[in-house]
Each structure stands twice: as structure tokens, then as C-alpha cells.
Amino acid sequence: MSTRKTRVGIIGAGWPGQQHARVLGAIEEAELYGCAETDAPRAEEFRETYGPRKIYPNYRELLRDPAVDAVVICLPNFLHFPAARAALEAGKHVLCEKPPTLNASEMVVLREEASRRGLVYFFSRQFRFSPTMRMARSLIQQARLGQIYFAEATWVRSRGIPQGIGGWFTEKSRSGGGALIDIGIHALDAAWFLMGTPRPVSVSAAVFRNFDQLVQAATFDVEDAAFAFIRFANGAVVQLKTSWAANLTDEIPEGRYFGRELNNCTIYGRKATIRLRPFTLFEDVDGTLADQPLEPADQADPFELQMRNFLDAVKGITPPMNDAEQALYLMEMLDAIYLSGSTGREVPIARAEKTEG
Ligand SMILES: NC(=O)c1ccc[n+]([C@@H]2O[C@H](COP(=O)([O-])OP(=O)(O)OC[C@H]3O[C@@H](n4cnc5c(N)ncnc54)[C@H](O)[C@@H]3O)[C@@H](O)[C@H]2O)c1
């Protein structure tokens, strides 16, 4: 095992790129070596704030630098696949922002490429490392919920259609989708992760675009809401609700930026139910239902814990928590939600099998 600092390059200097850079500053075993950013003023601001050794005008130049060991891809969604594939081909470990790719078939290629080259592919899902998620997971691992049979996964906003540089969020060819691939993926992953990542087997879903009047971008051809019912091989089910825009009722609290907003997850087990917001355990105690407010054990930074897990995986100290296999399952669920939405039928999830290689 090498003791040299892992040299990390950040690709894309928007909000997530800045979060990854911030936490790298706190990690002794790694160095923020470089940043690739096409927008020169953004790159300069990033350099002044986070002090990487090098700035590159685009990601391909960063990937050509042999000094870089690992990259963090924070590009618009349609560039995740080409940048991650090019990074793996250049021998770099990859931490890629969500969504992992635009679809499952792209993710199969990345999984194969990483495995063939013995490199780490890791998809960013910092919420898995949040104080409440870690405590909920620990209670579930202690079997406090008993057998899990149902989960509600919710991320809804009343007025929250994102813009992004160049309006790519609302254009299907560059984003891969709307509310579902942007925020629904977080809610779905939270529920699926707490359930123990069971194998998805079928999806029934509906997707909608109802709020064209809220969008200034030139193109708006993605969904602003999606609703799905997903079955797993172990018999458990998830109900997912997500929206960028909806006329939400007043039990959804007012958020800071996007009107009414709720990002929540509730996992139902035979012995107890756990809800993330407000963080509570609803437990059967000798036949009576008892509500128990929960307090997370610490307030550690989820981006930092995620980065530490990625770096430990790069050094071979621990397996990656957010691995390529799980990224593929997530993309299969998203593909099936879009297909079910467009056909109006329940869609079986056929495993995208490993390709020969
Ligand atoms: N984990 C989270 O909570 C979270 C939050 C927000 C966004 N994201 C994800 O992060 C990604 C980026 O989102 P964003 O909001 O920062 O978008 P953004 O459009 O604000 O930023 C993307 C950046 O990439 C740069 N870029 C584009 N092409 C490039 C190239 N060839 N080489 C180098 N730089 C290039 C752009 O100039 C821009 O600064 C998205 O995939 C999004 O889904 C994740």
C-alpha cells in the first residue's frame, strides 16, 4: 500500500466541484492537484479559493497529466460518460457526480472498463454518508426494523426547476431527464440503500411535464414530475414521488430556494418504521406503537466521509460504498421508470449482463 498522497483532479467547478475541493483540504492523505474548467472566470475563482496546483482549460488536458491519480467529475450529465470513460482509459480512478450516466448501457461500459483496469469507479451520493442516514442504517443493521417491506422516497419542490450553465438541466439530450434524474435519484437511492440495495425486478411509473411557463431556457423537453412503484426480488416495494414543480399543499414546508420543498424517506419494517425528517423511530413495543425522536450521533460532513471512502478504496483499504454495480442498478431503475412512463405499462427490469471483454 502506497503512502504517497493521492493526487486528485476536479473536473467542473460548479457547486459540487467546490464541495469536493473543500473537503479535500481537510484530508491529509490526498492533495487537490488540479482543476479542469472551460469557464475561465469560474476556474480563476476556484483557483483563488481552493488553491489547486494546476488549472486546465478542459478535462481532456487534465486527463493527459500523468501526475493525476484520481478525478472527480462534476460536469453536466451528458459529459459524465465520455469523461469517466476517458479517465478510466487514462488510468485514473473515478468519482463521478450523480447521475452516474444517462442510461444503464453507458454504465455497463464503465463498470467493465473499471473492472478490466483494476480502477475504482465511485458514484457520488453524499447523502449516504449524512449523520441521519448513517444512524438509520446502523439501526437497520441492528435489526431494529425487522423485515423491511415498504419505503416511501420523496423529493418534491413546488417551484424549483434548475438552470445550470447554458440551461442544460432542462434539455433531455444533455441532462438525460428532469426531476427524476436530478433529485428523484437521490430520494430513490436513499430508500434503496437503507433497504439494503435489493435487486429491482419491475417498475410501474408515470412522468409529467406540466410547468412550461416556469422555464426561461430555450429547451424544456424533460419531465418536471415523476411517480413510480418499484418491486424488488425480496418482495419489498418502494413508492417514489419527485417534482421540480407542482402545486404542493401546505403540509410541505417552505424551503430556502425552491418554494415548498421536502426531501424525505420512510422505511417500514415489521418491528418498526424509521423516518428521516423529522428523524423518528416508530416502534412496536409489546403491541403498542411508540414514537421515539432520534438524534444523530455526530455532525460529520457527508462530502468529507464520502471522499475518505473513495480515497480508501483507491488505496485498497476498503471497498467503495457507492460502487459501479450499484450505479448500474440505479440506472436500470431510472431507465425502467422512463420506459414505463412513456408506454403506460409495468416494465420488468432485465439485468444488463456483463459484456465479454
Ligand atoms: N451531489 C449533489 O448534491 C449535486 C448537486 C448539484 C449538482 N450535482 C451534479 O453535478 C453535476 C454538475 O452540476 P452543476 O450544478 O455544477 O452544473 P453547472 O452547469 O453549474 O457546472 C458544470 C461545470 O462544468 C464545466 N464544464 C463543461 N464542460 C467542460 C469541459 N469539457 N471541461 C471542463 N469543464 C467543463 C462548466 O463550465 C461548468 O462550470 C451535474 O451532473 C449535477 O447532477 C450534484
PDB file of C-alpha atoms in Angstrom, residues 8-22 24 32 34-39 42-44 46-47 50 52 54-60 62-63 71-77 79-80 83 95 97 165 168:
ATOM      1  CA  VAL A   8      -6.932  14.420  -7.223  1.00  0.00           C
ATOM      2  CA  GLY A   9      -8.211  16.496 -10.152  1.00  0.00           C
ATOM      3  CA  ILE A  10     -11.633  18.151 -10.027  1.00  0.00           C
ATOM      4  CA  ILE A  11     -13.425  18.388 -13.358  1.00  0.00           C
ATOM      5  CA  GLY A  12     -16.085  21.138 -13.406  1.00  0.00           C
ATOM      6  CA  ALA A  13     -16.000  23.932 -10.824  1.00  0.00           C
ATOM      7  CA  GLY A  14     -19.709  24.407 -10.066  1.00  0.00           C
ATOM      8  CA  TRP A  15     -21.267  23.847  -6.619  1.00  0.00           C
ATOM      9  CA  PRO A  16     -20.465  20.105  -6.342  1.00  0.00           C
ATOM     10  CA  GLY A  17     -16.907  20.631  -7.628  1.00  0.00           C
ATOM     11  CA  GLN A  18     -16.426  23.203  -4.871  1.00  0.00           C
ATOM     12  CA  GLN A  19     -17.757  20.843  -2.173  1.00  0.00           C
ATOM     13  CA  HIS A  20     -15.320  18.094  -3.195  1.00  0.00           C
ATOM     14  CA  ALA A  21     -12.459  20.627  -3.279  1.00  0.00           C
ATOM     15  CA  ARG A  22     -13.390  21.994   0.150  1.00  0.00           C
ATOM     16  CA  LEU A  24     -10.008  17.606   0.091  1.00  0.00           C
ATOM     17  CA  LEU A  32      -6.154  18.788  -4.615  1.00  0.00           C
ATOM     18  CA  GLY A  34      -5.727  20.254 -10.388  1.00  0.00           C
ATOM     19  CA  CYS A  35      -8.997  21.585 -11.711  1.00  0.00           C
ATOM     20  CA  ALA A  36     -10.332  21.449 -15.277  1.00  0.00           C
ATOM     21  CA  GLU A  37     -12.905  24.110 -16.130  1.00  0.00           C
ATOM     22  CA  THR A  38     -13.829  25.618 -19.525  1.00  0.00           C
ATOM     23  CA  ASP A  39     -15.282  28.775 -17.984  1.00  0.00           C
ATOM     24  CA  ARG A  42     -15.061  30.243 -12.766  1.00  0.00           C
ATOM     25  CA  ALA A  43     -11.685  28.489 -12.985  1.00  0.00           C
ATOM     26  CA  GLU A  44      -9.892  31.561 -11.633  1.00  0.00           C
ATOM     27  CA  PHE A  46     -11.819  28.220  -7.949  1.00  0.00           C
ATOM     28  CA  ARG A  47      -8.031  28.624  -8.030  1.00  0.00           C
ATOM     29  CA  TYR A  50      -9.129  26.244  -3.160  1.00  0.00           C
ATOM     30  CA  PRO A  52      -5.055  23.646  -6.756  1.00  0.00           C
ATOM     31  CA  LYS A  54      -2.767  23.380 -11.783  1.00  0.00           C
ATOM     32  CA  ILE A  55      -5.711  24.664 -13.831  1.00  0.00           C
ATOM     33  CA  TYR A  56      -6.575  23.046 -17.178  1.00  0.00           C
ATOM     34  CA  PRO A  57      -8.890  24.626 -19.809  1.00  0.00           C
ATOM     35  CA  ASN A  58     -10.810  21.357 -20.329  1.00  0.00           C
ATOM     36  CA  TYR A  59     -10.995  17.839 -18.913  1.00  0.00           C
ATOM     37  CA  ARG A  60      -9.019  16.149 -21.705  1.00  0.00           C
ATOM     38  CA  LEU A  62      -6.222  17.178 -17.147  1.00  0.00           C
ATOM     39  CA  LEU A  63      -6.554  13.512 -18.125  1.00  0.00           C
ATOM     40  CA  VAL A  71     -10.603  12.559 -10.829  1.00  0.00           C
ATOM     41  CA  VAL A  72     -13.897  13.910  -9.527  1.00  0.00           C
ATOM     42  CA  ILE A  73     -16.299  14.503 -12.421  1.00  0.00           C
ATOM     43  CA  CYS A  74     -18.708  17.399 -11.824  1.00  0.00           C
ATOM     44  CA  LEU A  75     -19.709  18.087 -15.419  1.00  0.00           C
ATOM     45  CA  PRO A  76     -23.185  18.405 -16.948  1.00  0.00           C
ATOM     46  CA  ASN A  77     -24.833  14.967 -17.069  1.00  0.00           C
ATOM     47  CA  LEU A  79     -20.426  14.512 -20.192  1.00  0.00           C
ATOM     48  CA  HIS A  80     -20.317  12.030 -17.281  1.00  0.00           C
ATOM     49  CA  ALA A  83     -15.321  11.922 -19.274  1.00  0.00           C
ATOM     50  CA  LEU A  95     -15.544   9.615  -8.522  1.00  0.00           C
ATOM     51  CA  GLU A  97     -21.322  13.105  -9.663  1.00  0.00           C
ATOM     52  CA  ILE A 165     -24.704  26.939 -17.148  1.00  0.00           C
ATOM     53  CA  TRP A 168     -28.571  22.024 -19.853  1.00  0.00           C
TER      54      TRP A 168
END
